[in-house]
PDB file of C-alpha atoms in Angstrom:
ATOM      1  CA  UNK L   1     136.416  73.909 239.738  1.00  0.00           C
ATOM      2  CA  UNK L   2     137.978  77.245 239.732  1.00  0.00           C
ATOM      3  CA  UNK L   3     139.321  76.833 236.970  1.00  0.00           C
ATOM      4  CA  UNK L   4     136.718  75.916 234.777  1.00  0.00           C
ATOM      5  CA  UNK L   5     134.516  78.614 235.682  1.00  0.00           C
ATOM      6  CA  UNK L   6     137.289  80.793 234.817  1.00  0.00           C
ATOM      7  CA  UNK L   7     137.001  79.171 231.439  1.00  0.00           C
ATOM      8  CA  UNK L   8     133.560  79.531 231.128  1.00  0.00           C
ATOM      9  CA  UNK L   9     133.910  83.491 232.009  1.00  0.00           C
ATOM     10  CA  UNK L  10     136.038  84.015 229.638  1.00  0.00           C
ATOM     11  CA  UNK L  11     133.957  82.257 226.803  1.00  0.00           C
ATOM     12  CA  UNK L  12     131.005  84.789 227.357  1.00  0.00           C
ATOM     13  CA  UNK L  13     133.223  87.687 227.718  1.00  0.00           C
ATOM     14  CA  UNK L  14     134.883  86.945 223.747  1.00  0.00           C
ATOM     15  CA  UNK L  15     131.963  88.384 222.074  1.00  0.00           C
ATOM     16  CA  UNK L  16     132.529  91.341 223.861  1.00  0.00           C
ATOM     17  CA  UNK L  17     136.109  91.312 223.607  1.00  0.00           C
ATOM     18  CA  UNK L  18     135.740  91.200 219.803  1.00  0.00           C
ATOM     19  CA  UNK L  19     133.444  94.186 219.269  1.00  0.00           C
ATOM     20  CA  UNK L  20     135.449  96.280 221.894  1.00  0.00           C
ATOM     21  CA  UNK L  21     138.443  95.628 219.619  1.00  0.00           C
ATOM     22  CA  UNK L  22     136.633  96.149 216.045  1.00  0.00           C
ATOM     23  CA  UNK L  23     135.741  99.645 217.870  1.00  0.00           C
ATOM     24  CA  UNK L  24     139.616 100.317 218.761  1.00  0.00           C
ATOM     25  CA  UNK L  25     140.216  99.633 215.306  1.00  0.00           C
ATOM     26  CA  UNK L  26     138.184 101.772 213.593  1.00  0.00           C
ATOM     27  CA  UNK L  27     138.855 104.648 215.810  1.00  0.00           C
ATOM     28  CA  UNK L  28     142.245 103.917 214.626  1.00  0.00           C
ATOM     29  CA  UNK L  29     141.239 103.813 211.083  1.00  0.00           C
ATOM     30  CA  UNK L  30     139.116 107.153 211.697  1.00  0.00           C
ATOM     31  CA  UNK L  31     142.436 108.622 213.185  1.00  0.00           C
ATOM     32  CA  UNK L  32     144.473 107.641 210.126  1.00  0.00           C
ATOM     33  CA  UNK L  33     142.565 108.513 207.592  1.00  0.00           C
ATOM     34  CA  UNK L  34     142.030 112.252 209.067  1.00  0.00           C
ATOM     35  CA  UNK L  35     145.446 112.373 208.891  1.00  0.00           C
ATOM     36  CA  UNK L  36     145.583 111.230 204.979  1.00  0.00           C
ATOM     37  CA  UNK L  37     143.155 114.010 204.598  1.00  0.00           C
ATOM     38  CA  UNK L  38     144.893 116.624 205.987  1.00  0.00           C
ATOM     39  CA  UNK L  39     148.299 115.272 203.906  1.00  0.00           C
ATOM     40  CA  UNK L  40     146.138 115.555 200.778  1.00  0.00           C
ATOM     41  CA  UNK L  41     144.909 118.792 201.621  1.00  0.00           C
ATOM     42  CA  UNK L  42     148.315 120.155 201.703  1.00  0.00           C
ATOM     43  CA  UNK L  43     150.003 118.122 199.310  1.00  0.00           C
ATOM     44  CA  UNK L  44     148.215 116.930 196.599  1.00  0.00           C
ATOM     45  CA  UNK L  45     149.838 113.660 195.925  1.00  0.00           C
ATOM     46  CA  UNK L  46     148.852 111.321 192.901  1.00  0.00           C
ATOM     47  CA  UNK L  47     146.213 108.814 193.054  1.00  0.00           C
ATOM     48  CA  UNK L  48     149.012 106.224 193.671  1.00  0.00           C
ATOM     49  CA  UNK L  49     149.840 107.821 196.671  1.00  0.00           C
ATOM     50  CA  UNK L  50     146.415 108.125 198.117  1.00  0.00           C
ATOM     51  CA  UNK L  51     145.585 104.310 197.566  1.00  0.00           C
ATOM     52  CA  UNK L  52     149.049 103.352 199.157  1.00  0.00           C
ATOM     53  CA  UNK L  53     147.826 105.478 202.249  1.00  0.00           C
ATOM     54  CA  UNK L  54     144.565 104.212 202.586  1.00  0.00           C
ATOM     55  CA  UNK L  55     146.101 100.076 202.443  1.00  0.00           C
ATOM     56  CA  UNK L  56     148.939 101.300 205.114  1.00  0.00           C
ATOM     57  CA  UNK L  57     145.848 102.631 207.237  1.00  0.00           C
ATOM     58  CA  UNK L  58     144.343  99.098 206.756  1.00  0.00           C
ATOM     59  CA  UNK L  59     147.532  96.837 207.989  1.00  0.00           C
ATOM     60  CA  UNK L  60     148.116  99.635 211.123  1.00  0.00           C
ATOM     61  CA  UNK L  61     144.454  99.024 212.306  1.00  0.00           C
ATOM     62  CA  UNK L  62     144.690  95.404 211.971  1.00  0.00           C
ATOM     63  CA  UNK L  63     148.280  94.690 213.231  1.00  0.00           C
ATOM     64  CA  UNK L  64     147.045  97.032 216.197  1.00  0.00           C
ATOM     65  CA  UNK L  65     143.678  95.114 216.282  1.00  0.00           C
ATOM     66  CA  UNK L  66     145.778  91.579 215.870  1.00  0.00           C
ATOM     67  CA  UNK L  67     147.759  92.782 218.564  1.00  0.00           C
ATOM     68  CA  UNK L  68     144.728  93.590 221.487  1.00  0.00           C
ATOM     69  CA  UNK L  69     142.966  90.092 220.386  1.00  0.00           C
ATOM     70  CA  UNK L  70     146.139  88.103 220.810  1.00  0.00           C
ATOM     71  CA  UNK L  71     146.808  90.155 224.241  1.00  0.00           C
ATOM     72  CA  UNK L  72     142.983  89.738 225.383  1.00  0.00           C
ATOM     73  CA  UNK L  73     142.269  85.956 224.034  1.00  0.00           C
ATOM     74  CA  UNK L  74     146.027  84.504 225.517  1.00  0.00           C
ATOM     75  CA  UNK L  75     145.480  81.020 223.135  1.00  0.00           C
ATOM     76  CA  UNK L  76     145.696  80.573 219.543  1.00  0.00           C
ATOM     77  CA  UNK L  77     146.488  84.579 219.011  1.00  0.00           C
ATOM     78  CA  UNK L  78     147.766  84.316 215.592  1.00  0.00           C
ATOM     79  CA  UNK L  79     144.161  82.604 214.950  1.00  0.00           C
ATOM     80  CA  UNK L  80     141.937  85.521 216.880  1.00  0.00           C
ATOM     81  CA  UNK L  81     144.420  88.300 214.660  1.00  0.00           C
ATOM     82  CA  UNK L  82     143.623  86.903 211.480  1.00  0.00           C
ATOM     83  CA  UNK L  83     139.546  86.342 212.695  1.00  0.00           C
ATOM     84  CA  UNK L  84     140.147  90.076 213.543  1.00  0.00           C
ATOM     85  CA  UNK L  85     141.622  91.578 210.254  1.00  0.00           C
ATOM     86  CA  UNK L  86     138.915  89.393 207.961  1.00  0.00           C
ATOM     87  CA  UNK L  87     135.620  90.817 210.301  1.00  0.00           C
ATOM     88  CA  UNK L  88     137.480  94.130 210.065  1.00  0.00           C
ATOM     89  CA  UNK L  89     137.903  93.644 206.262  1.00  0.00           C
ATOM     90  CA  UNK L  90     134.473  92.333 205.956  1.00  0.00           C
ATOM     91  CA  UNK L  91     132.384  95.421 207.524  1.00  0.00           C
ATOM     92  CA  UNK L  92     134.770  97.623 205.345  1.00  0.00           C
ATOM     93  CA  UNK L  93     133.353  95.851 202.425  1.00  0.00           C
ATOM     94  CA  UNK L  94     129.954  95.845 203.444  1.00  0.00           C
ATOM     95  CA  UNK L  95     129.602  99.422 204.100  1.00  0.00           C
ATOM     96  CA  UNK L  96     131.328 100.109 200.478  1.00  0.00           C
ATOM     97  CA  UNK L  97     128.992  97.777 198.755  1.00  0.00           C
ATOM     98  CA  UNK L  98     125.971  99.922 200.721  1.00  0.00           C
ATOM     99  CA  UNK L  99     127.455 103.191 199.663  1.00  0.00           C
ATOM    100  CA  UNK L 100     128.260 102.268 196.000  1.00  0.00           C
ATOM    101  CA  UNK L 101     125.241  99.743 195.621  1.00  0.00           C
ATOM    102  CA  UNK L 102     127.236  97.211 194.165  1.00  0.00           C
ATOM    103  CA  UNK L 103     130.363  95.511 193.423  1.00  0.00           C
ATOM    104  CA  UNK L 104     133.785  97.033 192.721  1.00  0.00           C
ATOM    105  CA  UNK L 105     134.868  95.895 189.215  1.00  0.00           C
ATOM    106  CA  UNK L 106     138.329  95.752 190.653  1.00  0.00           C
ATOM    107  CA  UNK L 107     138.721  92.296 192.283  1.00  0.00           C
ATOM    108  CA  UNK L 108     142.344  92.362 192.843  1.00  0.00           C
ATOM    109  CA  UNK L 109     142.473  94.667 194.750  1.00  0.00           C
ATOM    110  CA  UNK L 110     139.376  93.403 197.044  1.00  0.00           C
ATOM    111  CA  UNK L 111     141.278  90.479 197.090  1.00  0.00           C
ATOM    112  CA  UNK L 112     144.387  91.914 197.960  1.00  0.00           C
ATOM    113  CA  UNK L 113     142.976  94.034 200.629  1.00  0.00           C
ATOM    114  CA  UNK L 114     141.514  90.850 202.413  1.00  0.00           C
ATOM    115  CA  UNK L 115     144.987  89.089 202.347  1.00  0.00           C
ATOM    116  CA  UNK L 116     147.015  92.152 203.640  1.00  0.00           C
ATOM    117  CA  UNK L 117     144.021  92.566 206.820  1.00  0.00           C
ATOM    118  CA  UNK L 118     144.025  88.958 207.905  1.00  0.00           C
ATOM    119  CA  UNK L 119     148.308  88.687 207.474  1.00  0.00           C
ATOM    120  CA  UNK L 120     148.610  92.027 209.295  1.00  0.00           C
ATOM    121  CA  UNK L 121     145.907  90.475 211.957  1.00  0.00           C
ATOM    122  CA  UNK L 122     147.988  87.662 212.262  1.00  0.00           C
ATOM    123  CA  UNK L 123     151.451  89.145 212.696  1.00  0.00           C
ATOM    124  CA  UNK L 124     149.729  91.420 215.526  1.00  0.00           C
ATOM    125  CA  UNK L 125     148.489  88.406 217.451  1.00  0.00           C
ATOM    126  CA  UNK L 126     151.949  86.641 216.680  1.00  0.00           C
ATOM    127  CA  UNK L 127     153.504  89.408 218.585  1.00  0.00           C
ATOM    128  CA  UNK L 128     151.001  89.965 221.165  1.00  0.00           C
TER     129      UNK L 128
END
């Protein structure tokens, strides 16, 4: 009996669990990019540089975020990182298509973007 109830505690708690971690994630994504600004300030790098910077802050947030899911869920962790870097991904999008009222031309890289959240997810849950 104990034991279910457990069960049953945890299952309303997940929502929560979820949006606690999106929140650590984009705090770390806030962090990171502040950072990139502060390199660019200084350094002035090539556009290369600045999109390589801004995918590395993507797979640190959701390896991290990956990470605290698989740590917080205990079962199927690989499964709650990559749920973790494709809602991450997802809002990212969604606020971009809001600010630029429409859709990137650039697929591939949208595309790209997705795979690298959800594998970087994963391996964070793997490891959790």
């Amino acid at each position: 009996m104990e034991i279910k109830m457990e069960r049953t505690e945890k299952k309303k708690n997940r929502p929560l669990m979820i949006i606690s971690t999106l929140l650590i994630m984009y705090v770390i994504t806030g962090l990171a990019l502040l950072i990139l600004a502060l390199l660019l300030l200084k350094l002035q790098p090539d556009e290369n540089v600045i999109n390589i910077g801004i995918l590395a802050t993507y797979i640190l947030s959701c390896l991290l975020g990956g990470l605290i899911a698989g740590k917080r869920m205990r079962t199927r962790k690989f499964l709650w990182g990559v749920l973790m870097g494709a809602v991450y991904f997802l809002i990212l999008l969604a606020g971009s298509l809001l600010m630029n009222r429409g859709i990137s031309s650039d697929t591939v890289h949208t595309v790209t973007a997705l795979v690298m959240c959800m594998a970087a997810g994963m391996i964070g849950g793997m490891l959790s």
